[in-house]
Amino acid sequence: MLNGDGTNDPFLRTWSEKEPWPDEEEPEEEPIAEPRFEPAAAAALAPEPCWRCGKAVSPSVAMCPYCNAAIAGIYTPASLKAVVSQDSDAKSLMWLIGIFIFMLVSTIVGHGILKMMATQPDAQGVSPWTSAIVVLIIEGVDTVAVLAALALIGLRHAEPQRSLLRQFWSWVLTIPGLGAMLLLNVAYHGFLTEKLGLDIERQFVWDNDYYLLATWSLAVCIQPAVIEELFFRYLMFGSLRSVMGGHTVVWITAVMFALAHIGVPLSMPLLFVFGVFLGYARWASGGILLPIVLHFLHNSFVLLFDSGFF
Amino acid sequence: MAEQHDELSFLSQEQSATSGLASLSPSSGLGSIAQSAMKKQLKGAKTILIIVGLLTIGYNAVAFANAQKEVDDVFNKEIALIRNQGMEIDQAELKKAKDRTLLICQLIYGGAIALGVAYIVLGAMVYKSPVPATVLGLVLYIGGIAIFGYLDPESLARGFIVKIIVIVALAAAIRTAISYQKAYGAKAV
């Protein structure tokens, strides 16, 4: 693999035009740490930068000795070199946290408006259409914010692509996982209402109006599945993955996912668990399509269940 | 003079530090100066998280202990208003409503105490896992403000400047933690 200047020296390799290697006449050779597992043929392989920390590592080792990133074994050999090795971009992380704050504020404001409308002296509660439209407006604002983040920060290549077999099994094994999540959802809310006597008000009142049901589907099933996954499991996951291990990223994005549903505070613990499930689905499959599908199916079931179809 | 120039050029590259550079190795004198500067900022984040945690636990522990009294006061006011309008109250329903309200209050205050404990744990972890601890600390702090802002919008205005200072300090600590981890090759958790 040639450098931009035609040389083949890995220590002079430029991985990003924005952040070139320091300009030194004779770059110091950084000693490569003793690899943990190294077949005999590995000695002949030139060291490659680790896809996460960027340090020179033999490509045959199982794990990077500096940051514990998996190198060999679970990734396809071709994809290891194809990954855009990103430096931890603190600036993009700050932007994403800023957009997360913006989403929280828009949710608080939207639900505040609904509460004010419901508590007006002459009001007889908020009509289902009004609720649906206010929710759509909040989500429209969030959609614009997330798309702006995508345009600002760009695509995030979190890690090398998983092997096809692993992707296949990740899709298959999430089917029972989704079933378990739905059962947990019903059991948790049943526990809150029956045992603790808490009043969980039904949000998706549709009065046999299919147009209203379609509006709720857009607001509750389609938009969250696409936009929330784009933000939490694509942008945020990608940004954090370059500085953290996979497990930590899954749990942190799950916390953020739960907090983003501030309009339903009693459901936050369940949403945290759901966020963990989606995070591991994202990590195992290596792509965002699986969590989008799972999120859509889960929310569709909840919508139909709460609307009285089951 | 050459050493000072190297130190300055290193410090100017701090925010865009790439990994694996010999000039950043902890063994060199220049590296240890930068390392101690970064550690100082991380120490600030640790202090903030622990103080916020202790204050959160303290305030909400007192509120938890007073939850029954708080619920009784609110209900007694409402009962007085209803009785002034000449209406009677179903005592069984009143007890159910009081118990439900008390449970919700205890859940909220208990959750806040757990949040305070989380801040302290994250503060203790700042040196060991700087990036996860600072990121999660900031996320939980913002989330806590948002949750209590949703439940009681007036709480958003209380201590607004202090909240902004804490958020800015934790955000700065994240940047330092990322630079620290990249420069000194801390194992990703």
Coordinates of C-alpha atoms in Angstrom, one line a residue:
Chain A
M1 CA 0.0 0.0 0.0
L2 CA 1.6 3.2 -1.1
N3 CA 1.6 6.5 0.7
G4 CA 0.5 9.7 -1.0
D5 CA 4.1 10.6 -1.7
G6 CA 4.8 7.2 -3.4
T7 CA 6.8 5.7 -0.5
N8 CA 5.9 2.5 1.1
D9 CA 7.1 3.1 4.6
P10 CA 4.3 2.5 7.2
F11 CA 5.8 5.0 9.6
L12 CA 5.5 7.8 7.1
R13 CA 2.0 6.8 6.1
T14 CA -0.5 9.6 6.0
W15 CA -4.0 8.3 7.0
S16 CA -5.8 11.6 7.0
E17 CA -5.0 14.8 5.1
K18 CA -6.2 16.7 8.1
E19 CA -3.8 15.2 10.5
P20 CA -0.5 14.1 8.9
W21 CA 2.2 12.4 10.8
P22 CA 4.6 14.9 12.4
D23 CA 7.2 16.3 10.1
E24 CA 10.5 14.7 11.2
E25 CA 13.6 14.0 9.1
E26 CA 14.1 10.6 10.7
P27 CA 11.0 9.3 12.3
E28 CA 11.7 7.3 15.4
E29 CA 10.8 3.7 15.0
E30 CA 8.2 2.9 17.6
P31 CA 8.7 -0.5 19.0
I32 CA 5.8 -2.8 18.3
A33 CA 4.5 -4.4 21.5
E34 CA 4.7 -8.2 21.8
P35 CA 1.6 -9.6 20.2
R36 CA -0.5 -12.0 22.2
F37 CA -1.2 -14.6 19.5
E38 CA 1.0 -14.7 16.5
P39 CA 1.4 -17.5 14.0
A40 CA 4.8 -18.2 12.5
A41 CA 3.9 -16.5 9.2
A42 CA 3.0 -13.3 11.0
A43 CA 6.7 -12.2 11.2
A44 CA 6.7 -11.8 7.5
L45 CA 3.7 -9.4 7.5
A46 CA 4.3 -5.7 7.6
P47 CA 2.7 -4.0 10.6
E48 CA -0.6 -2.2 9.9
P49 CA -2.2 0.6 11.9
C50 CA -4.9 -0.7 14.3
W51 CA -8.3 0.3 13.0
R52 CA -9.1 1.9 16.4
C53 CA -6.0 3.4 18.0
G54 CA -3.9 3.7 14.9
K55 CA -0.8 2.1 16.4
A56 CA 1.3 -0.2 14.3
V57 CA 0.2 -3.8 15.0
S58 CA 0.9 -7.1 13.2
P59 CA -2.3 -7.9 11.3
S60 CA -2.2 -11.5 12.4
V61 CA -2.7 -10.9 16.1
A62 CA -6.0 -11.6 17.7
M63 CA -6.2 -8.3 19.6
C64 CA -4.4 -5.0 19.5
P65 CA -2.0 -5.0 22.5
Y66 CA -2.6 -1.2 23.0
C67 CA -6.4 -0.9 22.9
N68 CA -7.7 -4.5 22.9
A69 CA -9.5 -4.0 19.6
A70 CA -10.2 -7.3 17.9
I71 CA -7.9 -7.6 14.8
A72 CA -8.0 -11.1 13.4
G73 CA -10.7 -13.8 13.5
I74 CA -14.1 -12.1 13.4
Y75 CA -13.5 -9.6 10.6
T76 CA -13.1 -10.3 6.9
P77 CA -9.5 -9.8 5.9
A78 CA -10.4 -7.4 3.1
S79 CA -12.5 -5.2 5.4
L80 CA -9.6 -4.7 7.9
K81 CA -7.8 -2.4 5.5
A82 CA -10.9 -0.8 4.2
V83 CA -11.9 0.8 7.5
V84 CA -11.4 4.5 7.7
S85 CA -9.1 4.8 10.7
Q86 CA -10.6 7.7 12.6
D87 CA -9.0 9.6 15.3
S88 CA -11.2 10.3 18.3
D89 CA -13.1 13.3 17.0
A90 CA -13.9 15.2 20.2
K91 CA -15.5 18.0 18.2
S92 CA -18.0 15.7 16.5
L93 CA -18.8 14.1 19.9
M94 CA -19.5 17.5 21.3
W95 CA -21.8 18.3 18.4
L96 CA -23.7 15.1 18.9
I97 CA -24.1 15.8 22.6
G98 CA -25.3 19.3 21.7
I99 CA -27.9 17.8 19.4
F100 CA -28.9 15.3 22.1
I101 CA -29.5 18.3 24.5
F102 CA -31.6 19.9 21.7
M103 CA -33.7 16.8 21.3
L104 CA -34.3 16.7 25.0
V105 CA -35.4 20.3 25.1
S106 CA -37.7 19.9 22.1
T107 CA -39.3 16.9 23.8
I108 CA -39.8 18.8 27.1
V109 CA -41.3 21.8 25.2
G110 CA -43.6 19.6 23.2
H111 CA -44.9 17.7 26.1
G112 CA -45.2 20.9 28.1
I113 CA -47.5 22.3 25.4
L114 CA -49.6 19.2 25.5
K115 CA -49.9 19.4 29.3
M116 CA -50.9 23.1 29.1
M117 CA -53.6 22.3 26.5
A118 CA -54.9 19.5 28.7
T119 CA -55.1 21.7 31.8
Q120 CA -56.9 24.7 30.2
P121 CA -60.0 25.5 32.2
D122 CA -62.4 25.1 29.2
A123 CA -60.6 22.2 27.6
Q124 CA -62.0 18.7 27.6
G125 CA -58.7 17.0 27.2
V126 CA -56.5 16.9 24.2
S127 CA -58.0 15.3 21.1
P128 CA -56.2 12.3 19.6
W129 CA -55.5 14.3 16.4
T130 CA -53.9 17.1 18.4
S131 CA -51.7 14.7 20.3
A132 CA -50.6 13.1 17.0
I133 CA -49.8 16.4 15.4
V134 CA -47.9 17.7 18.3
V135 CA -45.8 14.5 18.5
L136 CA -45.2 14.8 14.7
I137 CA -44.0 18.3 15.1
I138 CA -41.6 17.4 17.9
E139 CA -40.3 14.5 15.8
G140 CA -40.0 16.7 12.7
V141 CA -37.7 19.0 14.7
D142 CA -35.7 16.0 15.9
T143 CA -35.5 14.7 12.3
V144 CA -34.1 18.0 11.1
A145 CA -31.5 18.0 13.9
V146 CA -30.3 14.5 13.2
L147 CA -30.1 15.1 9.4
A148 CA -28.1 18.2 10.2
A149 CA -25.8 16.2 12.4
L150 CA -25.4 13.7 9.6
A151 CA -24.5 16.4 7.1
L152 CA -22.2 18.1 9.6
I153 CA -20.3 15.1 10.9
G154 CA -20.5 12.8 8.0
L155 CA -20.6 9.0 7.7
R156 CA -19.1 7.1 10.7
H157 CA -17.3 3.9 9.9
A158 CA -17.4 2.4 13.3
E159 CA -15.4 -0.8 12.7
P160 CA -14.6 -3.4 10.0
Q161 CA -17.4 -5.3 8.5
R162 CA -18.4 -8.6 10.1
S163 CA -18.2 -11.9 8.2
L164 CA -21.4 -12.9 6.4
L165 CA -21.9 -15.9 8.7
R166 CA -21.8 -13.7 11.7
Q167 CA -24.2 -11.2 10.2
F168 CA -26.6 -14.1 9.3
W169 CA -26.6 -15.4 12.9
S170 CA -27.0 -11.9 14.4
W171 CA -30.2 -11.5 12.3
V172 CA -31.5 -14.9 13.2
L173 CA -30.8 -14.7 16.9
T174 CA -32.5 -11.3 17.4
I175 CA -35.9 -12.8 16.4
P176 CA -36.3 -14.6 19.8
G177 CA -34.7 -11.5 21.4
L178 CA -37.4 -9.3 19.9
G179 CA -40.1 -11.7 21.2
A180 CA -38.5 -11.5 24.7
M181 CA -38.4 -7.7 24.6
L182 CA -42.1 -7.5 23.6
L183 CA -43.0 -9.9 26.5
L184 CA -40.9 -7.8 28.8
N185 CA -42.7 -4.7 27.7
V186 CA -46.1 -6.1 28.3
A187 CA -45.1 -7.6 31.7
Y188 CA -43.4 -4.4 32.8
H189 CA -46.3 -2.1 32.0
G190 CA -48.7 -4.6 33.4
F191 CA -46.7 -4.7 36.7
L192 CA -46.8 -0.9 36.8
T193 CA -50.6 -0.7 36.3
E194 CA -51.8 -3.8 38.1
K195 CA -49.4 -4.2 41.0
L196 CA -48.3 -0.7 41.7
G197 CA -51.6 0.9 40.7
L198 CA -49.9 3.5 38.5
D199 CA -51.9 5.2 35.8
I200 CA -50.2 4.7 32.5
E201 CA -52.4 6.7 30.1
R202 CA -53.0 5.3 26.6
Q203 CA -51.5 7.6 24.1
F204 CA -52.6 6.0 20.9
V205 CA -56.3 6.5 20.8
W206 CA -57.4 6.2 17.3
D207 CA -61.3 5.9 17.5
N208 CA -61.5 3.6 14.4
D209 CA -60.0 6.4 12.3
Y210 CA -57.5 4.7 10.0
Y211 CA -56.0 8.0 8.9
L212 CA -55.3 8.7 12.5
L213 CA -53.8 5.2 12.9
A214 CA -51.6 5.9 9.8
T215 CA -50.5 9.2 11.4
W216 CA -49.6 7.4 14.6
S217 CA -47.7 4.8 12.6
L218 CA -45.6 7.5 11.0
A219 CA -45.0 9.2 14.4
V220 CA -44.4 6.1 16.5
C221 CA -43.1 3.4 14.2
I222 CA -41.4 4.8 11.1
Q223 CA -39.8 8.0 12.3
P224 CA -38.3 6.7 15.6
A225 CA -37.1 3.5 13.9
V226 CA -35.1 5.5 11.3
I227 CA -34.1 8.7 13.0
E228 CA -33.4 7.4 16.5
E229 CA -31.4 4.5 15.1
L230 CA -29.5 6.9 12.8
F231 CA -28.6 9.1 15.8
F232 CA -27.9 6.6 18.5
R233 CA -26.7 3.5 16.7
Y234 CA -25.0 5.2 13.8
L235 CA -23.7 8.6 14.6
M236 CA -23.2 8.2 18.3
F237 CA -22.1 4.6 18.1
G238 CA -19.6 5.5 15.4
S239 CA -18.2 8.5 17.3
L240 CA -17.8 6.6 20.6
R241 CA -16.5 3.4 19.0
S242 CA -13.2 5.0 18.1
V243 CA -12.4 5.7 21.7
M244 CA -14.2 2.9 23.6
G245 CA -14.8 -0.8 23.6
G246 CA -18.0 -2.1 22.1
H247 CA -19.7 -3.1 25.4
T248 CA -19.2 0.4 26.8
V249 CA -20.5 2.1 23.7
V250 CA -23.7 -0.1 23.7
W251 CA -24.5 0.7 27.4
I252 CA -23.8 4.5 27.0
T253 CA -25.9 4.8 23.9
A254 CA -28.6 2.8 25.7
V255 CA -28.6 5.3 28.5
M256 CA -28.9 8.2 26.0
F257 CA -31.7 6.3 24.2
A258 CA -33.7 5.9 27.5
L259 CA -33.2 9.5 28.5
A260 CA -34.4 10.7 25.1
H261 CA -37.8 9.2 25.9
I262 CA -38.3 11.7 28.6
G263 CA -42.0 12.0 27.7
V264 CA -42.6 8.6 29.2
P265 CA -40.5 8.7 32.3
L266 CA -42.0 5.5 33.8
S267 CA -41.0 3.5 30.7
M268 CA -37.3 4.6 30.9
P269 CA -36.0 1.5 32.6
L270 CA -37.6 -0.7 29.9
L271 CA -36.3 1.5 27.2
F272 CA -32.8 1.3 28.6
V273 CA -33.0 -2.5 28.3
F274 CA -34.4 -2.2 24.8
G275 CA -31.5 0.2 24.0
V276 CA -29.0 -2.4 25.1
F277 CA -30.7 -5.0 22.9
L278 CA -30.6 -2.7 19.9
G279 CA -27.0 -1.7 20.6
Y280 CA -25.8 -5.4 20.7
A281 CA -27.9 -6.0 17.5
R282 CA -26.0 -3.1 15.9
W283 CA -22.6 -4.3 17.1
A284 CA -23.2 -8.0 16.2
S285 CA -24.6 -7.2 12.7
G286 CA -22.1 -4.5 12.0
G287 CA -24.8 -2.3 10.3
I288 CA -27.8 -0.2 11.1
L289 CA -30.4 -2.0 9.1
L290 CA -31.0 -4.7 11.8
P291 CA -31.7 -2.2 14.7
I292 CA -34.0 -0.2 12.4
V293 CA -36.0 -3.3 11.5
L294 CA -36.2 -4.4 15.2
H295 CA -37.2 -1.0 16.4
F296 CA -39.9 -0.7 13.7
L297 CA -41.3 -4.1 14.5
H298 CA -41.3 -3.5 18.3
N299 CA -43.0 -0.1 18.0
S300 CA -45.6 -1.4 15.6
F301 CA -46.5 -4.1 18.0
V302 CA -46.8 -1.6 20.9
L303 CA -48.9 0.7 18.7
L304 CA -51.3 -2.1 17.8
F305 CA -51.4 -3.4 21.3
D306 CA -52.1 0.0 22.9
S307 CA -54.7 0.8 20.2
G308 CA -56.7 -2.3 21.2
F309 CA -56.0 -4.5 18.2
F310 CA -54.8 -7.4 20.5
Chain B
M1 CA 15.5 26.6 23.8
A2 CA 15.0 23.6 21.6
E3 CA 13.2 21.8 24.4
Q4 CA 10.9 24.7 25.0
H5 CA 10.1 24.9 21.3
D6 CA 9.3 21.2 21.3
E7 CA 7.1 21.5 24.3
L8 CA 5.1 24.4 22.8
S9 CA 4.7 22.6 19.5
F10 CA 3.5 19.5 21.4
L11 CA 1.0 21.5 23.4
S12 CA -0.4 23.2 20.3
Q13 CA -1.0 19.7 18.8
E14 CA -2.6 18.4 22.0
Q15 CA -6.2 18.5 20.6
S16 CA -5.3 16.8 17.4
A17 CA -2.8 14.3 18.9
T18 CA -2.3 11.2 16.8
S19 CA -1.3 8.1 18.5
G20 CA 1.9 6.3 18.8
L21 CA 4.3 9.3 18.6
A22 CA 7.5 8.9 20.5
S23 CA 7.4 12.5 21.7
L24 CA 4.3 11.7 23.7
S25 CA 5.7 8.7 25.6
P26 CA 5.4 9.1 29.3
S27 CA 9.0 8.3 29.8
S28 CA 10.1 11.6 28.2
G29 CA 10.1 14.8 30.3
L30 CA 8.0 16.6 27.8
G31 CA 5.4 13.8 27.9
S32 CA 5.2 13.9 31.6
I33 CA 4.5 17.7 31.6
A34 CA 1.6 17.2 29.2
Q35 CA 0.4 14.1 31.1
S36 CA 0.3 16.0 34.4
A37 CA -1.6 18.9 32.7
M38 CA -4.2 16.5 31.4
K39 CA -4.4 14.7 34.7
K40 CA -5.0 18.0 36.4
Q41 CA -8.0 18.6 34.2
L42 CA -9.3 15.1 34.7
K43 CA -8.9 15.6 38.5
G44 CA -11.2 18.7 38.1
A45 CA -13.8 16.5 36.4
K46 CA -13.4 13.9 39.1
T47 CA -14.0 16.5 41.8
I48 CA -17.0 17.9 40.0
L49 CA -18.6 14.5 39.6
I50 CA -18.0 13.5 43.2
I51 CA -19.3 16.8 44.6
V52 CA -22.4 16.7 42.3
G53 CA -23.0 13.1 43.4
L54 CA -22.8 14.0 47.1
L55 CA -25.1 17.0 46.8
T56 CA -27.6 14.9 44.8
I57 CA -27.6 12.1 47.3
G58 CA -27.9 14.5 50.2
Y59 CA -30.7 16.7 48.8
N60 CA -32.8 13.7 47.6
A61 CA -32.2 11.6 50.8
V62 CA -33.7 14.5 52.8
A63 CA -36.6 14.8 50.2
F64 CA -37.1 11.0 50.4
A65 CA -37.4 11.1 54.2
N66 CA -39.9 14.0 53.9
A67 CA -41.9 12.5 51.1
Q68 CA -44.8 11.4 53.3
K69 CA -45.1 14.9 54.8
E70 CA -44.9 16.5 51.4
V71 CA -47.7 14.3 50.0
D72 CA -49.9 15.0 53.1
D73 CA -49.4 18.7 52.8
V74 CA -50.4 18.8 49.1
F75 CA -53.4 16.5 49.6
N76 CA -54.6 18.5 52.7
K77 CA -54.6 21.7 50.6
E78 CA -56.6 20.1 47.9
I79 CA -59.0 18.5 50.4
A80 CA -59.6 21.9 52.0
L81 CA -60.4 23.5 48.6
I82 CA -62.8 20.6 47.8
R83 CA -64.5 20.9 51.1
N84 CA -64.9 24.6 50.7
Q85 CA -66.9 23.9 47.6
G86 CA -69.2 21.7 49.7
M87 CA -68.2 18.4 48.3
E88 CA -67.4 15.2 50.2
I89 CA -64.4 13.0 49.6
D90 CA -64.4 9.2 49.3
Q91 CA -61.9 8.2 51.9
A92 CA -61.0 4.9 50.3
E93 CA -60.2 6.6 47.0
L94 CA -58.3 9.3 48.9
K95 CA -56.1 6.7 50.6
K96 CA -55.4 5.0 47.2
A97 CA -54.5 8.3 45.6
K98 CA -52.2 9.2 48.5
D99 CA -50.4 5.8 48.4
R100 CA -50.0 6.1 44.7
T101 CA -48.6 9.6 44.9
L102 CA -46.3 8.7 47.7
L103 CA -45.0 5.7 45.7
I104 CA -44.3 7.9 42.7
C105 CA -42.4 10.5 44.9
Q106 CA -40.3 7.7 46.5
L107 CA -39.5 6.3 43.1
I108 CA -38.4 9.7 41.8
Y109 CA -36.3 10.5 44.9
G110 CA -34.9 7.0 45.0
G111 CA -33.9 7.3 41.4
A112 CA -32.2 10.6 42.1
I113 CA -30.2 9.0 44.9
A114 CA -29.1 6.2 42.6
L115 CA -28.1 8.9 40.1
G116 CA -26.0 10.5 42.8
V117 CA -24.3 7.2 43.5
A118 CA -23.6 6.8 39.8
Y119 CA -21.9 10.2 39.7
I120 CA -19.6 9.2 42.6
V121 CA -18.7 5.9 41.0
L122 CA -18.0 7.6 37.7
G123 CA -15.9 10.2 39.5
A124 CA -13.9 7.4 41.0
M125 CA -13.4 5.9 37.6
V126 CA -12.1 9.0 35.8
Y127 CA -8.4 8.0 36.0
K128 CA -9.0 4.4 35.2
S129 CA -11.4 4.9 32.2
P130 CA -11.3 8.6 31.4
V131 CA -13.4 8.7 28.3
P132 CA -16.3 6.4 29.4
A133 CA -16.5 8.1 32.8
T134 CA -16.5 11.6 31.5
V135 CA -18.9 10.9 28.6
L136 CA -21.4 9.0 30.8
G137 CA -21.0 11.6 33.6
L138 CA -22.0 14.4 31.2
V139 CA -24.8 12.3 29.7
L140 CA -26.3 11.5 33.1
Y141 CA -26.0 15.0 34.3
I142 CA -27.8 16.4 31.3
G143 CA -30.4 13.6 31.6
G144 CA -30.9 14.4 35.3
I145 CA -31.5 18.1 34.5
A146 CA -33.9 17.1 31.7
I147 CA -35.9 14.6 33.8
F148 CA -36.4 17.0 36.7
G149 CA -37.0 19.8 34.2
Y150 CA -39.8 17.7 32.7
L151 CA -41.3 16.9 36.1
D152 CA -40.9 20.4 37.5
P153 CA -40.1 23.1 34.8
E154 CA -39.2 25.6 37.5
S155 CA -36.3 23.5 38.5
L156 CA -34.6 24.4 35.2
A157 CA -34.1 28.0 36.2
R158 CA -32.7 27.1 39.7
G159 CA -28.9 27.1 39.7
F160 CA -28.9 27.7 36.0
I161 CA -25.4 29.2 35.9
V162 CA -23.9 26.4 38.1
K163 CA -25.5 23.8 35.7
I164 CA -23.9 25.5 32.7
I165 CA -20.5 25.6 34.4
V166 CA -20.7 21.9 35.3
I167 CA -21.7 21.0 31.7
V168 CA -18.9 23.1 30.2
A169 CA -16.3 21.6 32.6
L170 CA -17.4 18.1 31.9
A171 CA -17.4 18.7 28.1
A172 CA -13.8 20.1 28.4
A173 CA -12.9 17.0 30.5
I174 CA -14.2 14.7 27.6
R175 CA -11.8 16.4 25.2
T176 CA -8.9 16.1 27.6
A177 CA -9.8 12.4 28.3
I178 CA -9.8 11.6 24.6
S179 CA -6.5 13.3 24.1
Y180 CA -5.1 11.6 27.1
Q181 CA -6.2 8.2 26.0
K182 CA -5.0 8.7 22.5
A183 CA -1.6 10.0 23.6
Y184 CA -0.8 7.5 26.3
G185 CA -2.5 4.4 24.8
A186 CA -4.9 3.7 27.6
K187 CA -6.7 0.5 27.0
A188 CA -10.2 1.0 25.6
V189 CA -12.7 -0.4 28.1

